[in-house]
Structures are given as C-alpha cells and as structure tokens.
Short mmCIF file of C-alpha atoms in Angstrom, two decimals:
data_model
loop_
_atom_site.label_atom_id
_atom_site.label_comp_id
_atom_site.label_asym_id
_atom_site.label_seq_id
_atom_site.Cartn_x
_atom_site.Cartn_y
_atom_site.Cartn_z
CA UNK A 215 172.16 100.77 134.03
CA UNK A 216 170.08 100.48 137.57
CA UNK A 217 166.50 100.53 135.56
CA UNK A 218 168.00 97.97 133.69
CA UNK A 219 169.93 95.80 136.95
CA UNK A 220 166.50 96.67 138.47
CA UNK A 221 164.38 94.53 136.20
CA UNK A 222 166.64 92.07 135.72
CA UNK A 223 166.37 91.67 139.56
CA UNK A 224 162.73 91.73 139.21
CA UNK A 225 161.84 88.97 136.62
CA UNK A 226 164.26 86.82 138.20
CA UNK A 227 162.31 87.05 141.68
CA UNK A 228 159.15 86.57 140.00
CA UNK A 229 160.48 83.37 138.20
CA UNK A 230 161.38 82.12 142.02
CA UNK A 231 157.54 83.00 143.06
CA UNK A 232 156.28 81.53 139.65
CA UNK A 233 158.57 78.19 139.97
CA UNK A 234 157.50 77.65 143.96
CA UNK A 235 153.62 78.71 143.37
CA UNK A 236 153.54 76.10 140.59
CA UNK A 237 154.61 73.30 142.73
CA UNK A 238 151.57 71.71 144.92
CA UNK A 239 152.19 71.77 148.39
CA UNK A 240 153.04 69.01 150.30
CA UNK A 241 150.40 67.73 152.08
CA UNK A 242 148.93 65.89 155.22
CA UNK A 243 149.39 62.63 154.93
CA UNK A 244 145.86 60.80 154.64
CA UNK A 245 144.52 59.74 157.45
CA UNK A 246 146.22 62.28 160.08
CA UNK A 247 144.08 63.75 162.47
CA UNK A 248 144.18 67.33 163.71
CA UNK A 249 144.65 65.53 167.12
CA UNK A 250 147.75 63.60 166.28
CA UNK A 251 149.21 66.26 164.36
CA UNK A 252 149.22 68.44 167.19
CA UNK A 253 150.84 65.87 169.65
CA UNK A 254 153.76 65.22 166.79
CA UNK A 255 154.60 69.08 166.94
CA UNK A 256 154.44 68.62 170.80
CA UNK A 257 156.95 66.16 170.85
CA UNK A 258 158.93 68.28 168.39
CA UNK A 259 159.05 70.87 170.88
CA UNK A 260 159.74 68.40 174.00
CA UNK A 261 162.53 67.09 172.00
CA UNK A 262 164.06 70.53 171.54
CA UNK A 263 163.92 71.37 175.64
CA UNK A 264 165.59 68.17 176.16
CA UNK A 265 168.47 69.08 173.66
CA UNK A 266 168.75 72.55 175.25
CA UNK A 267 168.81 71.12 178.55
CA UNK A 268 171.28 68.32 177.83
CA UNK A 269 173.56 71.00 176.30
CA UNK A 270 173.11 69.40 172.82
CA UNK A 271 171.78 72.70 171.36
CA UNK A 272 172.74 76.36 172.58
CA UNK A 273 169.77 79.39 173.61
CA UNK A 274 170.52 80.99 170.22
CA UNK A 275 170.23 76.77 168.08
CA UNK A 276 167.05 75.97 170.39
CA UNK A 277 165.47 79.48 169.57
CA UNK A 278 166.30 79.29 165.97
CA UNK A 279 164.74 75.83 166.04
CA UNK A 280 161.82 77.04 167.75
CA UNK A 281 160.79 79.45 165.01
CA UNK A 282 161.37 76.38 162.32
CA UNK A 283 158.98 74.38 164.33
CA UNK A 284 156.60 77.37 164.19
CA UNK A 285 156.64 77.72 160.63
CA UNK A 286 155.86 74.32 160.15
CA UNK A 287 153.10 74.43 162.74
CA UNK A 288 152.05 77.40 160.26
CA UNK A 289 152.42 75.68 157.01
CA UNK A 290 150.73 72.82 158.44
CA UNK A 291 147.40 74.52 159.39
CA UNK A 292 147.22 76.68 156.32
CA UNK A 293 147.33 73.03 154.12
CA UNK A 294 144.75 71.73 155.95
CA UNK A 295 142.46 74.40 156.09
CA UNK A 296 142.93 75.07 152.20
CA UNK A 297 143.21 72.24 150.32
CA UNK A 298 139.79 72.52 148.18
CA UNK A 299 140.76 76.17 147.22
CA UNK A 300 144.42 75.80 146.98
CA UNK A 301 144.55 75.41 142.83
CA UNK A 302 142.42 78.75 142.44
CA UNK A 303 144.41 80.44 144.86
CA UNK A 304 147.68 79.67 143.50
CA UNK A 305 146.34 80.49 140.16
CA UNK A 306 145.05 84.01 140.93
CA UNK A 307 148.56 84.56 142.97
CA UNK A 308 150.30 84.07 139.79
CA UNK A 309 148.29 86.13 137.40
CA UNK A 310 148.73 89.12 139.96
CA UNK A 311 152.45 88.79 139.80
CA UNK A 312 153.18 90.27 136.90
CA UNK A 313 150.37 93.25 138.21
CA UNK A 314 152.88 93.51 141.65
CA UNK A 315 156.22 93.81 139.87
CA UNK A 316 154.69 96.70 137.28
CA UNK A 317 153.01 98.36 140.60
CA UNK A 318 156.66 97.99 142.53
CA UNK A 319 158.92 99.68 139.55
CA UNK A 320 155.71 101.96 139.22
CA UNK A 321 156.35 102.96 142.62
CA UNK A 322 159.71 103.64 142.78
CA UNK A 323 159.78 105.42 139.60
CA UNK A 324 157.69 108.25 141.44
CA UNK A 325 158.99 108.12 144.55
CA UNK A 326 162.32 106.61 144.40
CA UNK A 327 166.22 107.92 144.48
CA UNK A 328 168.33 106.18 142.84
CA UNK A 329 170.81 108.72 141.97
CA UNK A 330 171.58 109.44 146.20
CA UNK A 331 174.87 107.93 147.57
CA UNK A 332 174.49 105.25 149.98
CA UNK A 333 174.07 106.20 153.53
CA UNK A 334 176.76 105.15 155.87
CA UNK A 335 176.06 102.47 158.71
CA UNK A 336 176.58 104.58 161.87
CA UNK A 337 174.41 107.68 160.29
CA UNK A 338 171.38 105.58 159.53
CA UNK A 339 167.98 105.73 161.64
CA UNK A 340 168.56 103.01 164.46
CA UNK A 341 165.15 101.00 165.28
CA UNK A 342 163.53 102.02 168.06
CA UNK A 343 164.18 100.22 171.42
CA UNK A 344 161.62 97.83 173.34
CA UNK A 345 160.77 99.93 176.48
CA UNK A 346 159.95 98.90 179.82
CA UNK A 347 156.57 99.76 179.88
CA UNK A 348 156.02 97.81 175.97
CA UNK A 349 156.93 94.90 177.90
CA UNK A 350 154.18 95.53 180.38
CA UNK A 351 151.44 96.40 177.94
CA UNK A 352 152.79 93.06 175.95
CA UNK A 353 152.36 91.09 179.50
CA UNK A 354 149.20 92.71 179.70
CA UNK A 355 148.05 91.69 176.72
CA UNK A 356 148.99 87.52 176.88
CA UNK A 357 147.05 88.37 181.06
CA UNK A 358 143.73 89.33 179.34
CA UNK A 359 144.36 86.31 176.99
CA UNK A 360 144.76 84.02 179.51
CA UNK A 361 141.84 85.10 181.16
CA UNK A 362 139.86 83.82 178.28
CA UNK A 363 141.84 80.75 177.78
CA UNK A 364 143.21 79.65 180.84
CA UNK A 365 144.10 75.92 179.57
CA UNK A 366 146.84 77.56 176.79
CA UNK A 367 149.94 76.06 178.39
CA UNK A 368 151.54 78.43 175.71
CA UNK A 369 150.60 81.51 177.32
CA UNK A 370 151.35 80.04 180.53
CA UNK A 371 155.25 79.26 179.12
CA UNK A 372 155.41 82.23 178.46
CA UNK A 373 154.82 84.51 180.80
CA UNK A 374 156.10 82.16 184.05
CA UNK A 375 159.81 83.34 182.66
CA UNK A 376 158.95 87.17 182.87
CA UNK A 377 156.89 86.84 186.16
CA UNK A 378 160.36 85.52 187.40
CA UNK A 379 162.64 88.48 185.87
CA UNK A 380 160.04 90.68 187.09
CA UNK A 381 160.30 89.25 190.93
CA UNK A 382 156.44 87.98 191.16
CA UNK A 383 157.06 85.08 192.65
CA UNK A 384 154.06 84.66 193.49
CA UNK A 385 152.29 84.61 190.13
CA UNK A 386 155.37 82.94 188.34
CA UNK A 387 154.66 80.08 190.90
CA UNK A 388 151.09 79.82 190.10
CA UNK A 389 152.31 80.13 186.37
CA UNK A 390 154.32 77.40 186.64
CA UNK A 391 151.59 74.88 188.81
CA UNK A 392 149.07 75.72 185.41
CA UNK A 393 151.65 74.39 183.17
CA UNK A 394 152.33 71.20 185.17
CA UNK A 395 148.65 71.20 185.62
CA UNK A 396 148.14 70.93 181.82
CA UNK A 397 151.29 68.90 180.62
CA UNK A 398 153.19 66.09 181.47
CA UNK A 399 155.81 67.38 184.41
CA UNK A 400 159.20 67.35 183.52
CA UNK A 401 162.35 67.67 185.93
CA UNK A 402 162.83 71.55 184.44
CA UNK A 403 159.74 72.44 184.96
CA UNK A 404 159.20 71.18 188.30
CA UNK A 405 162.74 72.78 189.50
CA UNK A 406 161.24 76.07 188.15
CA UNK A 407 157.78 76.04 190.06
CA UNK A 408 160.03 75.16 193.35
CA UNK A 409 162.37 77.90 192.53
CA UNK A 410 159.70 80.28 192.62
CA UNK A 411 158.52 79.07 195.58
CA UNK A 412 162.08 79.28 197.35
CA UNK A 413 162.63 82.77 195.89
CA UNK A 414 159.00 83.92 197.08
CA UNK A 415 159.58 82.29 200.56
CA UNK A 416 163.05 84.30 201.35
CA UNK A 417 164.99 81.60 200.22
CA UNK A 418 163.16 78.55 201.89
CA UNK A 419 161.82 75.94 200.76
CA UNK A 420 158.56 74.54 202.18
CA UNK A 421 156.70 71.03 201.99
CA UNK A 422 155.75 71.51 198.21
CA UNK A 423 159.02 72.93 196.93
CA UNK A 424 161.16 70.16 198.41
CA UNK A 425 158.80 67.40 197.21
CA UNK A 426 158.87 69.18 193.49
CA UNK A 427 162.93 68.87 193.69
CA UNK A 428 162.53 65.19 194.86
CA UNK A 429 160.30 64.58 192.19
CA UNK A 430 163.07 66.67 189.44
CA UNK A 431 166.18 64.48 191.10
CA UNK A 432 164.31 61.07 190.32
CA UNK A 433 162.70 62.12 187.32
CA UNK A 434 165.70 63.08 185.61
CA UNK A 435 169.32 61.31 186.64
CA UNK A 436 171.35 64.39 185.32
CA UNK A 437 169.74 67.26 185.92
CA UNK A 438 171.87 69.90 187.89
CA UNK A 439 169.68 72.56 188.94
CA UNK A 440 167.22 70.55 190.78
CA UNK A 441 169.68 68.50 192.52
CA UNK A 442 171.80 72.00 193.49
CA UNK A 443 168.59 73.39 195.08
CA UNK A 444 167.83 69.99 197.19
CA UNK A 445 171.75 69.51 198.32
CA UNK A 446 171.48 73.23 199.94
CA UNK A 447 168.10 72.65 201.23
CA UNK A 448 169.13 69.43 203.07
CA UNK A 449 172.25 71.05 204.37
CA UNK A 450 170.52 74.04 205.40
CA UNK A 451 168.12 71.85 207.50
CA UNK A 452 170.65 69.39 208.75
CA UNK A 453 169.45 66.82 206.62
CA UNK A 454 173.73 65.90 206.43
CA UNK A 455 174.05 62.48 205.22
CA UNK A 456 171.62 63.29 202.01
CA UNK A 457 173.05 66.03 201.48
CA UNK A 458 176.53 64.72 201.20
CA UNK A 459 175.55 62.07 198.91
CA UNK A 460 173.64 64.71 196.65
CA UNK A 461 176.91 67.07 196.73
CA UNK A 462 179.08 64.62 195.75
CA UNK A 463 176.53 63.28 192.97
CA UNK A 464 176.30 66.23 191.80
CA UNK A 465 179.91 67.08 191.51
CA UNK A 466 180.28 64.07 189.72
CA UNK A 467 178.00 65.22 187.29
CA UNK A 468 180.32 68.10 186.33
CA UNK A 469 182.95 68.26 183.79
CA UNK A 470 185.27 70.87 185.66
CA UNK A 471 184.10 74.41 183.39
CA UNK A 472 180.50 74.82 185.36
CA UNK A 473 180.37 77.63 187.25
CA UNK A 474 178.77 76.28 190.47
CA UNK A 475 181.77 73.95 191.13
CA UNK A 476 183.53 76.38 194.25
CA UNK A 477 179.74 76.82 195.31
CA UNK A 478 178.82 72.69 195.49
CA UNK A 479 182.34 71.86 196.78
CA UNK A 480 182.02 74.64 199.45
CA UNK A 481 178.60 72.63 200.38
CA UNK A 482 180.34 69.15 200.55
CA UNK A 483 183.16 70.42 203.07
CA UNK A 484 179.81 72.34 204.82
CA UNK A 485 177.68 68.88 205.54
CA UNK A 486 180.39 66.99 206.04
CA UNK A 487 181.36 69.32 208.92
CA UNK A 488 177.90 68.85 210.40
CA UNK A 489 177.30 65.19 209.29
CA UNK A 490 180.94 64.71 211.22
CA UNK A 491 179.73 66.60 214.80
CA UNK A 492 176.21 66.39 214.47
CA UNK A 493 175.57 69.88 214.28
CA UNK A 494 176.59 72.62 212.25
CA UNK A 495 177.92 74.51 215.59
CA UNK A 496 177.71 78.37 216.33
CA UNK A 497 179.60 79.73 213.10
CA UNK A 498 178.90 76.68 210.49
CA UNK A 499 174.79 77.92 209.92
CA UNK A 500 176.60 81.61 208.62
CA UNK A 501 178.61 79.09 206.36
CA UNK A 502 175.94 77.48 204.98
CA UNK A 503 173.94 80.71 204.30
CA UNK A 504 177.37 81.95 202.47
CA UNK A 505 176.99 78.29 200.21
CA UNK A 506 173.56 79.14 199.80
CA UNK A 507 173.67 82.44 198.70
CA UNK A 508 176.39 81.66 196.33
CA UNK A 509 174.71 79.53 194.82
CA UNK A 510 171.67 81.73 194.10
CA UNK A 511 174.63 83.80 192.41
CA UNK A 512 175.95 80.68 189.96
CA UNK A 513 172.71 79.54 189.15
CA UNK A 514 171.69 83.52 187.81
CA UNK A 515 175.44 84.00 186.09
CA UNK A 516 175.06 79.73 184.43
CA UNK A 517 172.04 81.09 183.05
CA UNK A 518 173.10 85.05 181.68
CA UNK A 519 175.96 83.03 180.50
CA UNK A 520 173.43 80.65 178.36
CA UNK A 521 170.52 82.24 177.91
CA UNK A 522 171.69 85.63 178.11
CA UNK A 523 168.82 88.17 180.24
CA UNK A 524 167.92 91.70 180.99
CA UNK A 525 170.03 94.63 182.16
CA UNK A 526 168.94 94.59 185.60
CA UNK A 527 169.79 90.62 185.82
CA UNK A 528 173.33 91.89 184.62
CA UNK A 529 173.16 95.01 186.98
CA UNK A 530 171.90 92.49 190.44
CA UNK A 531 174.90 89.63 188.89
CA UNK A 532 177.68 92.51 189.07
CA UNK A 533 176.26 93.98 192.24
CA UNK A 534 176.31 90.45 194.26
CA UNK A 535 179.64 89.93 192.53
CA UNK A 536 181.65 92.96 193.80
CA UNK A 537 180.04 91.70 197.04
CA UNK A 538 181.41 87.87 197.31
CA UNK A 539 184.25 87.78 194.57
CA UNK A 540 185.72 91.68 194.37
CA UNK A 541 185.94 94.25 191.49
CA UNK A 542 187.60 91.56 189.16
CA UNK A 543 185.20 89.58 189.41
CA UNK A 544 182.27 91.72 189.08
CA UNK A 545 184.14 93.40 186.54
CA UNK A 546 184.39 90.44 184.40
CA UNK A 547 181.10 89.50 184.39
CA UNK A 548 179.86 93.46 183.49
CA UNK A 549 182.19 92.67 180.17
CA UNK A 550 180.17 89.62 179.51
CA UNK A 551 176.52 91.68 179.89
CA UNK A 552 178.23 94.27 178.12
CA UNK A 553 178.81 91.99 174.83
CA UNK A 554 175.28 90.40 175.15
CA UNK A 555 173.37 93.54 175.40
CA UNK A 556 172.87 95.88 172.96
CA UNK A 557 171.02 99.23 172.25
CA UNK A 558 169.66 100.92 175.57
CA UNK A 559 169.88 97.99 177.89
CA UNK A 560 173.98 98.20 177.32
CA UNK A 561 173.99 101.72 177.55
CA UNK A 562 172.51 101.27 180.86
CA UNK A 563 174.83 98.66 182.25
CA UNK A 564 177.35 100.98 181.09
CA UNK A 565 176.09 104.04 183.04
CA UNK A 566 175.76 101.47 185.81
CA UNK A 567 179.26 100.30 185.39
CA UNK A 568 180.87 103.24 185.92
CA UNK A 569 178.87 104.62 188.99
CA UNK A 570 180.38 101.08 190.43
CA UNK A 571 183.48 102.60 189.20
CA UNK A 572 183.95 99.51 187.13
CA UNK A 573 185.07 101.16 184.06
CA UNK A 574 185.50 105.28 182.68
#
C-alpha cells in the first residue's frame, strides 16, 4: 500500500512540474528597460515601508511581502536573461523528470524506512540555533561586501538595523547618512540617522540630528517618532512654546492604545510648566530627564511590540521597566518577549527572568 500511495504521489507531482514547465513564462513587456524595471520594484518596496509605517500592514504582512517582491525581482531577471534558451531548457527539464522521479523511489528503496513508526514532535532533532557569533561572521560578511560596493543601499539597509541592536552608534549613523546619500530621504529614515546620533551623543541631540527631525516632521504630517524625538529635544533645551505645540500635535495624532501616551502627556504638563515661568526651575530639568528617558523606554517596547527584537532588547526593556513602572510592569512585558522568542533566546530571557525574580 505505501509503494503504491508513493507513486501515486509521485506522478501526480510530476504532472504539476510537466503542466507549469509547459506553459511559457510570462514575459517583459517589450520595450522595458533594465533601468525602469528596477525603479518599478523600487517603488514596490517604497510602497510597502509606507504601509508598514502607516500601520496598514503588520512586521510579519510587510516581511511576507518583502520575500514576494523578491521572488518577483528573481523571476524577473531569470526571464530576461533567458529568453533565447528558455524552449531548450524547458524541454531538457521535462525529459529529465521522469529520470528524477525513478532516481527518488530508487533512492528510498535502498535507503528508506517505511515500516518505522512516526517519531513524535517533542523527540525529534530541533534545528540548530543562530548563535551570537553567526551573526557576527554574517555582519562580517555583508562589511567585506560593502567594501567592494559601497553604493548598495541594500547592504547599507541592512546592516544600519544591527549596528543599532548592537550599540554602534557610531557606524549605524554613518550607515544610515550612505542610505540617504544614495536614495531619496524619507521621514523614517531621517528619524533613524538622528536617533543614532542622539543615542551615540548620550542622549543629545546636536545641530545635524535636530535639523534631520525638522526635516522628518515636515516631510511627513503623521509621523510619530520623529515628532516624539523633536518635542523632548525642544523641551529639554527650553525651546517651550514649540515644544508645546509639537506635544499636543502629537497627542492628537494618537488614537488612545499607543504606548507613549503617559510619556508625551507627561512632556505637555513639563513645557507648559516652563513655557508658564520661563524656566524649568531647580527640580523641573530632573522632570524632563524622567520624560525623556521614558520615552527612550516607549519608543524600544512600541517597537518589540511590532517588530518584535533580540533577547537582550527584551532583557534592557524589563530591566528599565522594574526601574520606572515596578515588577508588574516589567513582568508583563517579560511575558510578551517570552511569547515572541523562541529556542535559546527565550530560554535566556527565562534564566534572566527569574534571577529578576520575575517568575520560578
């Protein structure tokens, strides 16, 4: 009965093959250059940040559609690099079919098991996990390709997000200045290159970084971050009257579920304070700090929450957590890591978890 199941299951995947190797490819339409093609995928991509950014898609939807837009990109460059040899190749792909499917049951005849019981879940060999240094030789490895082509904005996307896991500011920053160096500028990215620069300049932004968020707030009329980043700045500098208007613009931006809503009200009630007397006083620049600080905190837990991140990212959330907020808090937000991690990066939340004396 399974030899029999087992080419049944066969000829009906090679009909599949046969049936989709038959049909001609679509392809480019005439006239396309390699040039336009290549800015139509580009705007493919653009439109897929936007949707992300607007909220229209979620991190798993815009990844998902990344990788369709990549196998398109794929498809696309195999047509037009093929076209004169594509008959003969699809022929000799379906005269070795029937040579594959005799090799395959060949195969398993010799070295197959048919007759063993399936293997419960749990008792199977788990994959192995990505380690810490993998994900150095892998940054490594997209460095030395940089090196030889410094104008792939790719390469540049994507190691600017790992520089900034990683804490080198410094080099996530200059990351950041080749991408808007080779595209466009958008309010994201911008707001990303001055975040660096805050984060590398102990939480202060200089001359470049506040231009950058001036440019992000008049680029784009709803984006958040940027505008969160420039309110605290201008209160922090006793820029008041800006930053009021910016706090309450940006609070009318939310919907009432963001997690930065305490942190932009607590700004609000700070530069009012020193919009109403002039001057923060002696205890009102600790205040602002406190705003400031808390809203380093949101802005890292909005984006675990979305976008989901590393186990030290959980481990620094729960740590500044138990510091501002108290073991409920924190204690929440290590049950939140906990369901987004998996494999050896939950296992060590866990461990961390209960030296915190979070959980047993």
């Amino acid at each position: 009965m399974f030899w029999i199941l087992a080419i049944l299951l066969v000829l009906a995947s090679l009909g599949v093959l046969a049936m989709g190797l038959r049909a001609a490819p679509p392809s480019t339409p005439a006239g396309e250059s390699p040039d336009a093609a290549r800015a139509f995928f580009r705007d493919q991509l653009e439109g897929i940040e936007r949707d992300l950014e607007a909220g229209r898609l979620s991190a798993d939807e815009a990844t998902a559609a990344r990788a369709e837009l990549a196998r398109e990109v794929i498809l696309h460059e195999k047509e037009g690099g093929g076209k004169k040899g594509g008959l003969s190749g699809r022929a000799v792909m379906l005269a070795t079919l029937p040579v594959v499917a005799a090799v395959s049951l060949g195969l398993y005849a010799w070295i197959g098991r048919a007759d063993l019981p399936a293997l419960p879940l749990a008792e199977r060999e788990q994959p192995a996990q990505i380690s810490a240094s993998d994900i150095e030789a892998a940054v490594a490895t997209v460095e030395a390709q940089m090196e030889q082509t410094p104008d792939d904005v790719r390469g540049w996307l994507v190691l600017a997000p790992i520089y900034m896991e990683q804490g080198r500011f410094a080099e996530a920053a200059n990351a950041w200045r080749r991408v808007l160096a080779l595209e466009p500028p958008t309010a994201d990215r911008e707001t990303n290159l001055a975040e660096a620069l805050i984060l590398g300049n102990d939480g202060v932004a200089d001359a470049e970084a506040m231009t950058l968020l001036r440019n992000a707030v008049d680029a784009d009329p709803i984006h958040v971050r940027s505008r969160f980043y420039l309110a605290g700045q201008l209160t922090q500098t006793g820029q008041y009257q800006d930053a009021v208007a910016l706090w309450e613009e940006l609070l009318g931006l939310a919907t009432g579920e963001e997690a930065w809503i305490d942190t932009a009200r607590s700004g609000l009630v700070a530069a009012q304070a020193g919009l109403e007397s002039g001057t923060l006083g002696d205890s009102e620049p600790d205040a602002t700090m406190d705003v400031m600080i808390r809203g380093m905190v949101d802005g890292l837990a909005a984006r675990l929450y979305d976008e989901g991140g590393s186990a030290d990212e959980w481990m620094q959330l729960v740590r500044s957590r138990i510091e501002l907020d108290g073991e409920d808090a924190a204690r929440a937000d290590l049950e939140r890591g906990l369901a987004a991690l998996s494999g050896q990066d939950r296992l060590a939340l866990e461990d961390f978890g209960r030296e915190a004396g979070l959980m047993e």
